[in-house]
Amino acid sequence: EIVLTQSPGTLSLSPGERATLSCRASQSVSSSYLAWYQQKPGQAPRLLIYGASSRATGIPDRFSGSGSGTDFTLTISRLEPEDFAVYYCQQYGSSAYTFGQGTKLEIK
Amino acid sequence: EVQLVQSGAEVKKPGESLKISCKGSGYSFTSYWIGWVRQMPGKGLEWMGIIYPSDSDTRYSPSFQGQVTISADKSISTAYLQWSSLKASDTAMYYCARSPGSYYNVWGQGTLVTVSS
């Protein structure tokens, strides 16, 4: 089973700043099979990025994804107040899915 | 509108059985996988398993194999997650989500299951 490790566990930033979230896999992941989600308190997760770098429908262009192999990154170029939430990466491989443990993005 | 609507919150006792549901609408239910994801209180997302309603092909996470059963009734566009004997450690929010293959692009609102004596 591929293990995804996200860092940092908590990221404290201010609105307007740039956020960089990391997701590292225990073995190589196809870029086609790496996704990112946002989850706010009391809500279901929402798909942000799929295929490592493709934005889901309706996702603002301040969200971008990059990476390949074992290292992937979610970047939020200029934080808006509504972006403070928990972010999860997820991979698919060998008919199984795994999620990272999450990064909490909090207001500084 | 594409949506997944899950059944309501449940409160059960240890040892009881339970089946929760996830009804799809606004799309061809048999053309997408439906997965189940557990979120224990204050914790992260855990993938439990997935089913393809067209032929009921089902895959389970090793962590949940034998602990739950995933099924679907394509005639009513509904997927299910069931337990035969609940434990207190099954207390969690359970989400269903639609997958075109490798990611989940539509999520249900979640079903809170509380198991307590």
Coordinates of C-alpha atoms in Angstrom, one line a residue:
Chain A
E1 CA 0.0 0.0 0.0
I2 CA 1.3 3.4 -0.9
V3 CA 1.6 5.8 2.1
L4 CA 1.1 9.5 1.5
T5 CA 2.8 11.9 4.0
Q6 CA 1.7 15.5 4.0
S7 CA 3.7 18.4 5.4
P8 CA 3.5 20.5 7.3
G9 CA 0.9 19.3 9.6
T10 CA -0.3 22.8 10.3
L11 CA 0.5 25.9 8.2
S12 CA -0.2 29.4 9.7
L13 CA -0.4 32.2 7.1
S14 CA -2.2 35.4 6.5
P15 CA -4.7 36.3 3.8
G16 CA -2.9 37.4 0.7
E17 CA 0.2 35.2 1.3
R18 CA 1.2 32.2 -0.8
A19 CA 0.7 28.7 0.6
T20 CA 2.7 25.7 -0.4
L21 CA 1.5 22.2 0.8
S22 CA 3.5 19.1 0.2
C23 CA 2.5 15.5 -0.4
R24 CA 5.2 12.8 -0.5
A25 CA 4.5 9.2 -1.5
S26 CA 6.2 6.1 -0.2
Q27 CA 6.6 4.9 -3.8
S28 CA 6.1 6.4 -7.2
V29 CA 2.6 7.5 -8.1
S30 CA 1.4 8.1 -11.6
S31 CA 0.7 11.8 -12.0
S32 CA -2.6 10.9 -13.5
Y33 CA -3.6 9.4 -10.2
L34 CA -2.9 12.2 -7.7
A35 CA -5.7 14.4 -6.4
W36 CA -6.1 17.2 -3.8
Y37 CA -9.2 18.0 -1.7
Q38 CA -10.3 20.8 0.6
Q39 CA -12.4 20.1 3.7
K40 CA -14.0 22.8 5.8
P41 CA -15.5 22.1 9.3
G42 CA -18.8 20.3 9.1
Q43 CA -18.6 19.9 5.3
A44 CA -17.8 17.1 3.0
P45 CA -14.4 17.2 1.1
R46 CA -14.3 19.0 -2.2
L47 CA -12.2 18.1 -5.1
L48 CA -9.7 20.8 -6.1
I49 CA -7.1 19.1 -8.3
Y50 CA -6.9 15.8 -10.2
G51 CA -4.3 14.3 -12.4
A52 CA -1.7 16.2 -10.2
S53 CA -2.3 19.5 -12.0
S54 CA -5.8 19.8 -13.5
R55 CA -8.3 22.0 -11.7
A56 CA -11.7 20.6 -11.0
T57 CA -14.8 22.4 -12.3
G58 CA -15.3 25.8 -10.6
I59 CA -12.0 25.9 -8.7
P60 CA -10.3 29.3 -8.8
D61 CA -7.1 29.6 -10.7
R62 CA -5.2 30.6 -7.5
F63 CA -5.1 26.9 -6.8
S64 CA -2.5 24.9 -8.7
G65 CA -1.0 21.5 -8.4
S66 CA 2.4 20.2 -9.5
G67 CA 4.8 17.3 -9.1
S68 CA 5.6 13.9 -10.2
G69 CA 6.9 10.6 -9.0
T70 CA 6.9 10.7 -5.2
D71 CA 6.7 14.5 -4.6
F72 CA 3.6 16.6 -5.2
T73 CA 2.7 20.2 -4.3
L74 CA -0.5 22.2 -3.9
T75 CA 0.0 25.9 -4.2
I76 CA -2.5 28.6 -3.3
S77 CA -1.1 31.8 -4.8
R78 CA -2.9 34.4 -2.8
L79 CA -4.8 33.2 0.2
E80 CA -8.4 34.3 0.6
P81 CA -10.3 34.0 3.9
E82 CA -12.3 31.1 2.6
D83 CA -9.2 29.1 1.8
F84 CA -8.4 28.3 5.5
A85 CA -9.3 24.7 5.8
V86 CA -7.8 21.2 5.9
Y87 CA -6.3 19.9 2.7
Y88 CA -5.8 16.2 1.7
C89 CA -3.9 14.6 -1.1
Q90 CA -5.1 11.2 -2.4
Q91 CA -3.6 8.6 -4.8
Y92 CA -5.0 5.7 -6.8
G93 CA -3.0 2.7 -7.7
S94 CA -3.4 -1.1 -7.9
S95 CA -7.2 -0.8 -7.4
A96 CA -6.8 1.0 -4.1
Y97 CA -6.9 4.5 -2.9
T98 CA -5.1 6.2 0.0
F99 CA -5.3 9.6 1.5
G100 CA -2.6 11.7 3.2
Q101 CA -3.2 12.6 6.8
G102 CA -4.0 16.2 5.9
T103 CA -2.5 19.7 6.3
K104 CA -4.5 22.3 8.3
L105 CA -4.2 25.7 6.9
E106 CA -4.9 28.2 9.6
I107 CA -5.1 32.0 9.8
K108 CA -2.0 33.5 11.4
Chain B
E1 CA -27.8 18.7 -10.8
V2 CA -25.5 15.8 -10.1
Q3 CA -25.8 14.8 -6.4
L4 CA -25.4 12.0 -3.9
V5 CA -27.8 12.0 -1.0
Q6 CA -27.0 9.9 2.0
S7 CA -29.3 8.5 4.6
G8 CA -29.7 10.2 7.9
A9 CA -27.7 9.9 11.2
E10 CA -27.8 6.7 13.1
V11 CA -27.4 5.9 16.8
K12 CA -26.8 2.2 17.5
K13 CA -25.7 -0.1 20.2
P14 CA -22.6 -2.4 20.0
G15 CA -23.4 -5.6 18.3
E16 CA -26.3 -4.2 16.2
S17 CA -26.4 -4.3 12.5
L18 CA -26.7 -1.3 10.2
K19 CA -27.0 -0.4 6.5
I20 CA -26.6 3.1 5.3
S21 CA -27.4 4.3 1.8
C22 CA -26.2 6.7 -0.9
K23 CA -28.6 7.7 -3.7
G24 CA -27.3 9.1 -6.9
S25 CA -29.2 11.5 -9.2
G26 CA -28.6 13.7 -12.2
Y27 CA -26.2 11.3 -13.9
S28 CA -25.9 7.8 -15.2
F29 CA -25.5 5.9 -11.9
T30 CA -24.0 2.8 -13.7
S31 CA -21.2 4.7 -15.4
Y32 CA -19.2 5.7 -12.3
W33 CA -17.7 4.0 -9.3
I34 CA -19.1 4.8 -5.9
G35 CA -16.6 4.8 -3.0
W36 CA -17.0 5.0 0.8
V37 CA -14.7 7.0 3.0
R38 CA -14.6 7.0 6.8
Q39 CA -13.7 10.0 9.0
M40 CA -13.4 9.4 12.7
P41 CA -14.0 12.3 15.0
G42 CA -11.3 14.9 14.6
K43 CA -9.3 12.7 12.2
G44 CA -8.5 12.4 8.5
L45 CA -10.1 10.6 5.6
E46 CA -9.8 6.8 5.2
W47 CA -10.7 5.0 2.0
M48 CA -12.9 1.9 2.8
G49 CA -13.8 0.5 -0.6
I50 CA -15.5 1.1 -3.9
I51 CA -18.2 -0.5 -6.1
Y52 CA -19.1 -0.2 -9.8
P53 CA -22.9 -0.4 -9.8
S54 CA -23.1 -1.6 -13.4
D55 CA -21.7 -5.1 -12.5
S56 CA -21.2 -4.8 -8.7
D57 CA -17.4 -5.2 -9.0
T58 CA -16.2 -4.3 -5.5
R59 CA -12.8 -3.6 -4.0
Y60 CA -12.0 -3.1 -0.4
S61 CA -9.2 -1.5 1.5
P62 CA -7.3 -4.2 3.4
S63 CA -8.1 -2.3 6.6
F64 CA -11.9 -2.8 6.0
Q65 CA -12.0 -6.1 4.2
G66 CA -14.3 -8.4 6.2
Q67 CA -15.4 -5.6 8.5
V68 CA -18.0 -4.0 6.2
T69 CA -20.0 -4.9 3.1
I70 CA -20.5 -2.6 0.1
S71 CA -23.3 -3.2 -2.3
A72 CA -25.5 -1.4 -4.9
D73 CA -28.9 -1.6 -6.4
K74 CA -28.7 0.0 -9.8
S75 CA -32.4 -0.2 -10.3
I76 CA -32.8 2.5 -7.7
S77 CA -29.4 4.2 -8.2
T78 CA -28.4 3.5 -4.6
A79 CA -25.2 2.2 -3.0
Y80 CA -25.0 0.8 0.5
L81 CA -22.5 0.3 3.3
Q82 CA -23.4 -2.2 5.9
W83 CA -22.1 -3.7 9.2
S84 CA -23.3 -7.0 10.7
S85 CA -22.0 -6.2 14.2
L86 CA -21.1 -2.7 15.1
K87 CA -18.4 -1.7 17.5
A88 CA -17.9 1.6 19.4
S89 CA -14.8 2.2 17.2
D90 CA -17.2 2.4 14.1
T91 CA -18.4 5.7 15.4
A92 CA -17.6 8.1 12.6
M93 CA -18.8 10.2 9.7
Y94 CA -19.2 8.1 6.5
Y95 CA -19.1 9.7 3.1
C96 CA -20.0 8.2 -0.3
A97 CA -18.4 9.8 -3.3
R98 CA -18.5 9.3 -7.1
S99 CA -15.4 8.4 -9.0
P100 CA -14.7 8.4 -12.7
G101 CA -11.7 6.3 -12.0
S102 CA -8.9 7.7 -9.9
Y103 CA -10.4 10.6 -7.9
Y104 CA -13.7 11.6 -6.3
N105 CA -15.5 14.5 -7.9
V106 CA -18.9 14.4 -6.2
W107 CA -19.5 13.7 -2.5
G108 CA -22.5 12.9 -0.4
Q109 CA -23.3 15.1 2.6
G110 CA -22.1 12.3 5.0
T111 CA -23.9 10.0 7.4
L112 CA -22.9 10.2 11.1
V113 CA -22.9 6.8 12.8
T114 CA -22.7 6.8 16.6
V115 CA -22.3 3.4 18.4
S116 CA -22.7 3.6 22.1
S117 CA -24.1 1.4 24.8

